[in-house]
Coordinates of C-alpha atoms in Angstrom, one line a residue:
Chain A
M195 CA 27.1 240.9 224.4
I196 CA 27.1 237.8 222.0
E197 CA 23.6 236.8 220.2
M198 CA 23.3 233.8 218.3
Q199 CA 20.4 232.4 216.6
N200 CA 20.0 229.3 214.6
L201 CA 23.2 229.6 214.0
S202 CA 25.3 226.8 212.0
F203 CA 28.9 226.5 210.7
G204 CA 30.6 224.2 208.3
Y205 CA 34.5 225.0 206.9
G206 CA 34.4 225.8 203.4
G207 CA 30.7 226.2 203.1
G208 CA 30.4 222.0 203.6
E209 CA 29.1 219.6 205.9
A210 CA 27.7 221.4 209.0
L211 CA 30.2 221.1 212.1
L212 CA 27.6 223.1 214.5
A213 CA 24.3 223.4 213.6
D214 CA 21.1 225.3 214.8
M215 CA 22.9 226.8 217.8
T216 CA 21.1 229.6 219.8
L217 CA 22.9 231.7 222.6
S218 CA 22.8 235.0 224.5
L219 CA 25.9 235.6 226.3
Q220 CA 25.2 238.3 228.9
P221 CA 27.6 240.9 230.3
G222 CA 29.5 239.7 233.7
S223 CA 28.5 236.0 233.0
F224 CA 30.8 232.8 233.6
H225 CA 30.4 230.4 231.0
F226 CA 32.2 226.9 230.2
L227 CA 32.1 225.4 226.9
T228 CA 32.4 221.5 227.2
G229 CA 32.3 218.7 224.9
P230 CA 34.6 216.0 223.4
S231 CA 37.5 216.9 221.4
G232 CA 36.8 217.7 217.8
A233 CA 33.1 218.8 218.9
G234 CA 33.9 222.2 217.7
K235 CA 34.8 224.0 220.9
T236 CA 37.6 225.9 219.2
T237 CA 35.5 226.6 216.0
F238 CA 32.6 228.1 218.5
L239 CA 35.2 230.4 220.2
R240 CA 36.4 231.4 216.6
L241 CA 33.1 232.4 215.6
C242 CA 33.0 234.6 218.7
Y243 CA 35.6 236.6 217.9
A244 CA 35.1 236.6 214.1
D245 CA 37.8 234.4 212.8
L246 CA 35.1 232.8 211.0
L247 CA 31.9 233.8 209.8
P248 CA 28.8 231.7 210.4
S249 CA 27.6 229.6 207.2
A250 CA 23.6 230.4 208.2
G251 CA 21.6 232.0 211.1
R252 CA 22.3 235.2 213.1
M253 CA 25.0 236.2 215.2
S254 CA 25.6 239.7 216.5
T255 CA 28.4 240.8 218.8
F256 CA 28.1 243.8 221.0
G257 CA 25.0 244.6 218.8
Q258 CA 26.8 244.2 215.5
D259 CA 25.9 241.9 212.9
V260 CA 29.2 240.1 212.4
R261 CA 28.5 239.5 208.6
A262 CA 28.3 242.9 208.3
L263 CA 31.8 243.8 210.0
S264 CA 34.5 245.4 207.8
R265 CA 38.1 244.5 208.7
D266 CA 38.6 247.4 210.9
G267 CA 35.1 246.5 212.6
I268 CA 36.7 243.1 213.3
A269 CA 39.7 244.7 214.7
G270 CA 37.5 246.7 216.9
L271 CA 35.7 243.8 217.8
R272 CA 38.7 242.0 219.0
R273 CA 39.8 244.9 221.2
R274 CA 37.0 244.4 223.1
V275 CA 37.2 240.7 223.4
G276 CA 40.1 239.2 225.1
V277 CA 41.2 235.8 223.8
V278 CA 43.5 233.3 225.6
H279 CA 44.6 230.1 223.1
Q280 CA 45.6 226.9 224.4
D281 CA 49.1 227.7 222.6
P282 CA 49.3 231.1 222.5
Q283 CA 51.6 233.1 220.3
F284 CA 53.7 235.7 220.8
L285 CA 56.1 238.1 218.7
D286 CA 59.0 236.3 219.7
H287 CA 61.5 239.8 219.0
M288 CA 59.7 241.5 222.1
P289 CA 60.1 240.8 225.4
V290 CA 57.4 239.7 227.5
A291 CA 56.2 243.1 228.7
E292 CA 55.8 244.6 225.5
N293 CA 54.4 241.6 224.1
I294 CA 51.5 242.1 226.8
A295 CA 51.4 245.9 226.1
L296 CA 50.8 244.7 222.5
P297 CA 47.3 245.8 221.9
L298 CA 48.0 249.2 223.4
M299 CA 50.9 249.7 221.3
I300 CA 49.0 248.6 217.9
S301 CA 46.2 251.0 218.7
G302 CA 48.3 254.2 219.1
Q303 CA 47.8 254.3 222.7
A304 CA 50.6 255.3 225.9
V305 CA 51.3 252.6 227.8
D306 CA 51.0 253.2 231.3
M307 CA 53.9 251.8 232.7
A308 CA 52.4 251.7 236.3
A309 CA 49.5 249.9 235.4
L310 CA 52.0 247.4 233.3
G311 CA 53.7 246.5 236.1
D312 CA 50.6 246.0 238.3
L313 CA 49.6 243.2 235.4
L314 CA 52.6 241.8 235.4
A315 CA 52.7 241.4 239.0
W316 CA 48.9 240.1 239.2
V317 CA 49.6 237.3 236.8
Q318 CA 53.2 236.7 238.7
L319 CA 55.6 237.4 235.9
S320 CA 57.0 240.5 236.8
R321 CA 60.4 238.9 237.3
H322 CA 59.9 238.0 233.3
A323 CA 59.1 241.3 232.3
R324 CA 62.3 241.6 230.2
A325 CA 62.4 238.1 229.1
M326 CA 61.8 236.9 225.8
P327 CA 58.7 234.6 225.2
P328 CA 60.7 231.6 224.2
E329 CA 62.1 231.5 227.7
L330 CA 58.9 231.3 229.0
S331 CA 57.3 227.9 230.7
G332 CA 53.9 226.5 229.7
G333 CA 52.3 227.9 232.6
E334 CA 53.9 231.4 232.0
R335 CA 53.0 231.7 228.7
Q336 CA 49.4 231.1 229.6
R337 CA 49.7 233.9 232.1
A338 CA 51.1 236.1 229.8
A339 CA 48.4 235.7 227.2
L340 CA 46.2 236.1 229.9
A341 CA 47.9 239.6 230.8
R342 CA 47.8 240.5 227.0
A343 CA 43.9 239.6 226.6
V344 CA 43.0 241.7 229.4
I345 CA 45.2 244.9 229.0
M346 CA 42.7 246.3 226.9
A347 CA 39.9 246.2 229.6
P348 CA 37.8 244.1 227.4
D349 CA 34.1 243.1 227.8
L350 CA 34.5 239.3 227.2
I351 CA 37.0 236.8 227.8
L352 CA 37.3 233.8 225.7
A353 CA 39.5 231.0 226.7
D354 CA 40.3 228.0 224.6
E355 CA 41.5 225.0 226.8
P356 CA 43.7 227.6 228.8
T357 CA 44.9 224.6 231.2
G358 CA 45.4 221.9 228.7
N359 CA 49.3 221.8 229.0
L360 CA 49.4 222.8 232.5
D361 CA 49.3 220.8 235.8
W362 CA 46.7 221.0 238.6
D363 CA 48.5 223.8 240.5
M364 CA 49.4 225.9 237.3
S365 CA 45.6 225.2 236.1
M366 CA 44.0 226.6 239.8
R367 CA 46.2 229.7 239.3
L368 CA 44.9 230.5 236.3
L369 CA 41.4 229.6 237.0
Q370 CA 41.8 231.9 239.9
L371 CA 42.8 234.7 237.8
L372 CA 39.7 234.1 235.4
I373 CA 37.2 234.2 238.7
E374 CA 38.9 237.6 239.5
L375 CA 38.4 239.1 236.0
N376 CA 34.7 237.9 236.4
R377 CA 34.4 239.3 239.4
S378 CA 35.3 243.0 238.1
G379 CA 32.5 242.3 235.7
K380 CA 33.7 240.6 232.9
A381 CA 32.4 238.0 231.0
V382 CA 34.0 234.8 230.7
L383 CA 33.7 231.9 228.3
I384 CA 36.2 229.1 228.8
A385 CA 36.3 226.0 226.4
T386 CA 37.4 223.2 228.2
H387 CA 37.2 219.2 228.2
D388 CA 38.5 219.1 231.9
L389 CA 35.3 218.6 234.2
N390 CA 37.4 218.9 237.2
L391 CA 38.1 222.6 236.1
V392 CA 34.7 223.3 235.8
R393 CA 33.9 221.8 239.0
A394 CA 36.3 223.7 240.6
A395 CA 35.1 226.9 239.1
K396 CA 31.6 226.4 240.4
Q397 CA 32.5 226.1 243.8
Q398 CA 33.5 229.7 243.6
V399 CA 31.4 231.5 240.7
Q400 CA 28.0 230.9 239.4
A401 CA 29.2 229.3 236.1
R402 CA 27.0 228.1 233.7
V403 CA 28.0 224.8 231.5
L404 CA 27.9 224.6 227.7
R405 CA 28.1 221.4 226.0
I406 CA 28.3 220.7 222.5
A407 CA 27.4 217.6 221.4
G408 CA 25.9 216.2 218.1
M409 CA 26.9 219.5 216.4
K410 CA 24.3 221.5 219.1
L411 CA 24.7 223.4 221.7
Q412 CA 23.1 222.6 224.8
L413 CA 22.8 223.8 228.5
A414 CA 24.6 221.1 230.5
G415 CA 25.0 223.0 234.3
A416 CA 22.3 220.4 235.9
D417 CA 24.4 217.5 234.9
L418 CA 27.5 218.6 236.8
Chain B
M211 CA 35.4 232.6 201.6
R212 CA 34.5 236.3 199.9
K213 CA 37.7 238.3 199.1
P214 CA 38.2 240.4 201.9
E215 CA 37.9 244.0 201.6
L216 CA 41.1 246.3 202.4
K217 CA 39.1 249.7 201.7
S218 CA 41.1 251.2 204.8
L219 CA 44.5 250.9 202.7
D220 CA 43.9 253.4 200.2
L221 CA 46.7 255.3 199.3
A222 CA 45.8 258.4 201.1
T223 CA 45.2 256.6 204.4
L224 CA 48.4 254.9 204.0
W225 CA 50.3 257.8 203.2
R226 CA 48.9 259.7 206.5
G227 CA 49.8 256.6 208.5
L228 CA 53.5 256.8 207.1
T229 CA 53.7 260.5 207.8
R230 CA 52.3 260.3 211.3
P231 CA 54.8 259.9 213.9
D232 CA 55.1 256.3 215.6
A233 CA 54.7 257.4 219.1
A234 CA 53.7 254.2 220.6
G235 CA 56.0 252.3 218.5
A236 CA 54.0 250.1 216.7
D237 CA 56.6 249.9 214.0
R238 CA 58.6 247.9 216.4
V239 CA 56.0 244.7 215.8
V240 CA 57.9 244.0 212.5
P241 CA 60.8 241.9 213.7
P242 CA 64.2 243.3 212.7
T243 CA 65.4 241.7 209.3
G244 CA 69.1 242.1 208.8
F245 CA 70.2 240.3 205.6
T246 CA 67.1 241.6 204.0
A247 CA 67.4 245.2 204.9
Q248 CA 71.0 245.1 204.0
L249 CA 70.0 243.7 200.5
T250 CA 67.4 246.3 200.1
L251 CA 69.6 248.8 201.1
F252 CA 72.4 247.9 198.7
S253 CA 70.0 246.8 195.9
A254 CA 68.4 250.3 196.1
A255 CA 71.9 252.1 196.3
A256 CA 73.4 249.9 193.3
M257 CA 70.2 250.8 191.5
A258 CA 70.0 254.6 192.2
F259 CA 74.2 255.1 191.0
L260 CA 73.1 253.4 187.8
A261 CA 70.3 255.7 187.3
V262 CA 72.4 258.7 187.9
F263 CA 74.4 257.5 184.9
A264 CA 71.6 256.7 183.1
M265 CA 70.3 260.2 183.7
A266 CA 73.5 262.1 182.9
L267 CA 73.5 259.7 179.7
A268 CA 70.5 260.6 178.8
L269 CA 71.0 264.5 179.5
A270 CA 74.1 264.6 177.5
T271 CA 73.1 263.0 174.5
G272 CA 70.4 265.1 174.4
R273 CA 72.7 268.2 174.6
L274 CA 74.8 266.5 171.9
A275 CA 71.8 265.8 169.4
E276 CA 70.5 269.2 169.9
R277 CA 73.9 270.5 169.2
W278 CA 74.8 268.7 166.2
S279 CA 71.2 269.5 164.8
S280 CA 71.1 272.9 165.2
E281 CA 74.7 274.0 164.4
L282 CA 75.1 271.6 161.6
T283 CA 72.0 272.7 160.1
Q284 CA 72.5 276.2 159.7
T285 CA 76.1 276.3 158.6
M286 CA 77.2 274.8 155.2
T287 CA 80.3 274.7 152.8
V288 CA 80.6 275.6 149.4
R289 CA 84.1 274.0 148.0
V290 CA 85.5 275.2 145.0
Q291 CA 88.2 273.0 143.1
A292 CA 89.4 274.4 139.7
P293 CA 92.9 275.0 137.8
P294 CA 94.7 277.6 139.3
D295 CA 93.9 280.2 136.5
Q296 CA 90.5 279.7 137.0
I297 CA 90.0 279.5 140.8
D298 CA 89.7 283.2 141.8
R299 CA 86.8 283.4 138.8
Q300 CA 84.5 280.3 139.9
V301 CA 85.0 281.6 143.6
N302 CA 83.7 285.0 142.9
A303 CA 81.0 283.4 140.7
V304 CA 80.0 281.1 143.5
M305 CA 80.0 284.4 145.8
A306 CA 78.0 286.3 143.7
A307 CA 75.4 283.4 143.4
L308 CA 75.2 282.9 147.0
D309 CA 74.9 286.7 147.5
T310 CA 71.2 286.4 145.2
T311 CA 70.3 283.2 146.7
P312 CA 67.2 283.9 149.1
G313 CA 67.7 282.1 152.6
I314 CA 71.2 282.7 153.0
A315 CA 72.2 284.9 155.7
E316 CA 76.0 285.0 155.4
A317 CA 78.9 283.7 153.0
R318 CA 82.4 284.1 153.4
V319 CA 85.4 282.4 151.9
L320 CA 87.8 281.1 154.7
P321 CA 90.7 282.5 154.7
D322 CA 94.3 280.6 154.3
E323 CA 95.1 280.7 158.0
Q324 CA 91.8 279.2 158.9
V325 CA 92.2 276.5 156.4
E326 CA 95.8 275.8 157.4
K327 CA 94.3 275.7 161.1
L328 CA 91.8 273.1 159.7
L329 CA 94.4 270.8 158.1
E330 CA 97.1 271.4 160.9
P331 CA 95.7 268.0 162.8
W332 CA 96.6 266.2 159.9
F333 CA 100.0 267.8 158.0
G334 CA 101.2 269.5 161.1
P335 CA 101.8 273.2 161.3
D336 CA 103.8 275.9 158.7
L337 CA 101.6 274.0 156.1
P338 CA 102.6 275.8 152.8
I339 CA 98.9 276.1 151.5
E340 CA 99.7 278.0 148.2
A341 CA 101.8 275.1 146.8
L342 CA 99.2 272.7 147.5
P343 CA 96.1 271.8 145.2
I344 CA 93.9 272.3 148.1
P345 CA 90.2 273.6 147.4
R346 CA 88.6 277.1 148.2
L347 CA 86.3 276.8 151.0
I348 CA 83.3 279.0 151.5
E349 CA 81.5 278.9 154.6
L350 CA 77.7 279.8 154.7
V351 CA 74.9 280.3 157.0
E352 CA 71.4 279.6 156.4
A353 CA 68.9 282.3 157.5
D354 CA 65.9 281.4 159.4
E355 CA 63.8 280.6 156.7
G356 CA 66.0 278.1 154.7
F357 CA 67.0 277.7 151.5
D358 CA 66.6 275.5 148.3
A359 CA 69.8 273.3 148.2
E360 CA 68.9 271.4 145.5
A361 CA 68.4 274.6 143.1
L362 CA 71.5 276.2 144.4
R363 CA 73.2 273.3 143.2
L364 CA 72.2 273.2 139.9
R365 CA 72.8 276.9 139.6
L366 CA 76.2 276.7 140.8
Q367 CA 76.8 273.6 138.3
G368 CA 75.9 276.3 135.7
E369 CA 78.1 279.1 137.1
A370 CA 80.9 277.3 138.6
P371 CA 81.4 273.9 137.7
G372 CA 83.9 273.2 140.1
A373 CA 82.0 274.1 143.1
V374 CA 80.3 271.4 145.5
L375 CA 77.6 272.6 147.8
D376 CA 78.1 270.3 151.4
D377 CA 75.0 270.8 153.6
H378 CA 76.7 268.3 156.0
T379 CA 73.4 265.8 155.5
R380 CA 75.3 262.7 154.8
W381 CA 77.2 262.6 158.0
R382 CA 74.8 264.7 160.1
Q383 CA 71.8 262.8 159.8
P384 CA 73.3 259.5 161.3
L385 CA 75.0 261.5 164.2
V386 CA 72.0 263.3 165.2
S387 CA 70.3 260.0 164.8
A388 CA 72.8 258.1 166.9
A389 CA 72.8 260.7 169.5
N390 CA 68.8 260.7 169.6
R391 CA 68.9 256.9 170.0
L392 CA 71.2 257.5 172.8
R393 CA 69.1 259.5 174.5
I394 CA 66.2 257.0 174.2
L395 CA 68.4 254.3 175.6
G396 CA 69.3 256.5 178.7
L397 CA 65.8 257.0 179.5
F398 CA 65.0 253.4 178.7
S399 CA 67.7 252.5 181.1
L400 CA 66.1 254.4 183.8
L401 CA 62.6 253.0 183.2
L402 CA 64.2 249.7 183.2
I403 CA 66.3 250.7 186.6
A404 CA 62.7 251.9 188.3
S405 CA 61.2 248.8 187.0
A406 CA 63.9 246.5 188.4
S407 CA 64.2 248.3 192.0
G408 CA 60.1 248.3 192.3
A409 CA 60.4 243.9 191.6
M410 CA 63.4 244.2 194.0
I411 CA 61.7 245.7 196.6
T412 CA 58.5 243.8 196.0
L413 CA 60.3 240.7 196.3
A414 CA 61.9 241.5 199.7
A415 CA 58.8 243.2 200.7
K416 CA 56.9 239.9 200.2
A417 CA 59.5 237.8 201.3
A418 CA 59.7 239.9 204.8
L419 CA 55.9 239.7 204.7
A420 CA 56.0 236.1 204.4
A421 CA 58.2 235.3 206.8
N422 CA 56.4 237.4 209.1
G423 CA 53.1 235.6 208.4
Q424 CA 52.8 234.3 212.2
V425 CA 53.4 238.0 213.2
I426 CA 50.7 239.3 211.0
R427 CA 48.1 236.7 212.5
V428 CA 49.1 237.7 216.1
L429 CA 48.8 241.3 215.3
R430 CA 45.5 240.6 213.4
L431 CA 44.4 238.7 216.5
V432 CA 45.0 241.3 219.1
G433 CA 42.9 243.7 217.1
A434 CA 45.5 245.4 214.7
R435 CA 44.1 247.0 211.7
D436 CA 45.1 246.6 208.4
I437 CA 46.4 250.1 208.2
T438 CA 48.4 249.6 211.3
I439 CA 50.4 246.3 209.7
A440 CA 50.8 247.7 206.7
T441 CA 52.2 250.9 207.8
A442 CA 54.6 249.0 209.9
F443 CA 56.1 247.0 206.8
V444 CA 55.6 249.8 204.2
R445 CA 57.5 252.5 206.3
R446 CA 60.2 250.0 207.0
F447 CA 60.9 249.3 203.2
T448 CA 60.3 252.7 202.0
R449 CA 63.0 254.2 204.7
R450 CA 65.2 251.6 203.2
A451 CA 64.9 252.4 199.8
A452 CA 64.9 255.9 200.0
L453 CA 68.1 256.0 202.1
G454 CA 69.7 253.0 200.0
A455 CA 69.0 255.6 197.0
A456 CA 70.0 258.5 198.5
G457 CA 73.6 257.0 199.3
G458 CA 73.7 255.7 195.6
T459 CA 72.8 259.0 194.2
V460 CA 75.3 260.6 196.2
L461 CA 78.0 258.0 195.1
G462 CA 77.0 258.4 191.5
M463 CA 76.8 262.1 191.4
L464 CA 80.4 262.3 193.1
A465 CA 81.3 259.8 190.2
I466 CA 80.0 262.1 187.6
W467 CA 81.8 265.2 189.2
A468 CA 84.9 263.5 189.3
L469 CA 85.2 262.7 185.4
P470 CA 87.5 264.8 183.2
S471 CA 86.3 268.0 182.3
V472 CA 85.2 268.7 178.6
D473 CA 88.6 270.6 177.8
G474 CA 90.6 267.8 179.3
A475 CA 88.8 265.3 177.3
G476 CA 89.8 267.3 174.0
G477 CA 86.8 268.9 173.5
F478 CA 85.0 265.9 171.6
L479 CA 83.0 265.0 174.3
T480 CA 80.2 267.2 175.2
G481 CA 80.7 265.9 178.9
L482 CA 78.9 263.1 180.7
G483 CA 77.4 264.9 183.4
F484 CA 75.0 267.5 184.8
R485 CA 75.0 271.6 184.3
G486 CA 73.6 274.0 186.1
W487 CA 70.3 273.2 187.3
G488 CA 70.7 269.6 186.1
W489 CA 72.6 268.8 189.2
L490 CA 69.2 268.8 190.8
L491 CA 67.8 266.0 189.0
P492 CA 69.3 263.3 190.7
V493 CA 67.8 264.6 194.1
L494 CA 64.6 263.2 192.4
I495 CA 66.2 259.7 192.4
P496 CA 65.6 259.1 196.1
V497 CA 62.2 260.2 195.9
V498 CA 61.1 257.8 193.1
A499 CA 62.7 255.1 195.1
A500 CA 60.8 255.9 198.3
A501 CA 57.6 255.9 195.9
I502 CA 58.2 252.5 194.4
G503 CA 59.1 251.3 197.7
F504 CA 55.8 252.6 198.9
V505 CA 53.6 251.0 196.1
A506 CA 55.6 247.8 196.0
T507 CA 55.3 247.0 199.8
R508 CA 51.8 248.2 200.1
W509 CA 51.0 245.7 197.2
A510 CA 52.7 242.9 198.9
A511 CA 51.0 244.0 202.3
L512 CA 47.9 243.8 200.6
R513 CA 48.1 240.7 199.3
M514 CA 49.7 239.2 202.5
L515 CA 47.0 240.5 204.4
R516 CA 44.1 239.2 202.1
E517 CA 44.9 235.7 203.4
V518 CA 44.5 236.6 207.1
R519 CA 41.3 237.3 208.6

């Protein structure tokens, strides 16, 4: 799904933030990416959805070299990768339901209203379907972002500190949704510095823990 | 960072995207911008209104220059002024000379009634022509092949010293050149209006795109192709430019239509307006405005999209 070989990255081609990383992300896998703030977790995720290009090394997503992707190729890749940010952005002039259906709309696909209703119910946002994004709380925004990330039935879900602004109960609810997605066959990669979240997940799912330390990517599952 | 390629936004692809119905409602991703929209509509309408007048001016001056040029080139006058006892002889001598001059299709002495009519605006009706020392006027029409005016002048000097050939060159040339310059001015105005419209729509589109930078980033993030994003903006601005220009064109045509008629203006004006098929020409204005909107917004969209991966 995602293959990295001796991959390095530095902003503006300058000093490397990530170096010599090798990773193979398999379909249906569940990974956490941990590390201190500023270690490069967000940068790593941005590389995964081709928002950044590696400075050195090889990287392919779904069998395609990311450097060779055209802009339309990148758009196609992003339809196969659902991304949930710590501070998700929406189109504030469109209701929540339409924001969730946005990936379908921009790819010219018809929106199945029943399926959209089910999705809203799954993320417990049925009551907010007609609300505008600025009216949502932090947890509701995260769940709306998750619904938008999965509406195209992507193969991989990337979540960048999805529980960073949420209380514990809401964090658990969101984690539960991500675990459900993984059980339905999606690969999940969550960047977080919250080790309690990692422990809670490991009780329910076979998750591997990656850690960025000293610019390198390490497998840290045994330590937890 | 290498410059992103935006090959997918070639004109043909964008045009196909623009003409395809937006069934999924993808255009709604662009937030409504009331003020910019109204400003674009108003500016396009105002420009189209001015363009109608510039077009009418160019057409009217074109007609004027053509008419003066063709009518005045082919008709000339010989004025004969002589003492009363010599005037008939000199007129006959001039007519004889004209008859034998190659390149003159027709020559005739203007009858008194016609001379009287010519002088009526200045001296009023019932002018006693015979009592006034008014020169005799001979109107001549040049044949297609033309004649040698200088040679004729010399000949008339010898045979009828009181005869003067007036080929109207003195006042015809400035008039024709003035009309031609007016026509160029009209066409230049059209060009200026088109350029100003382009600049105005580009500015409006750039402002809208810059204000929607976050929207574009979100769209790219969820997998929107450049063509989808650009089409949403281009469709909106092309439509506004076309609609505004259509309104302005209709108003401009109504204003031209409501101008006083040629007869009403005293027969001097050739009529600032359109004739026959000419009325169809302003229909091009909304089409051109739409094309300008299309190109200007595409350019602005390309620049904006280059900044977003």
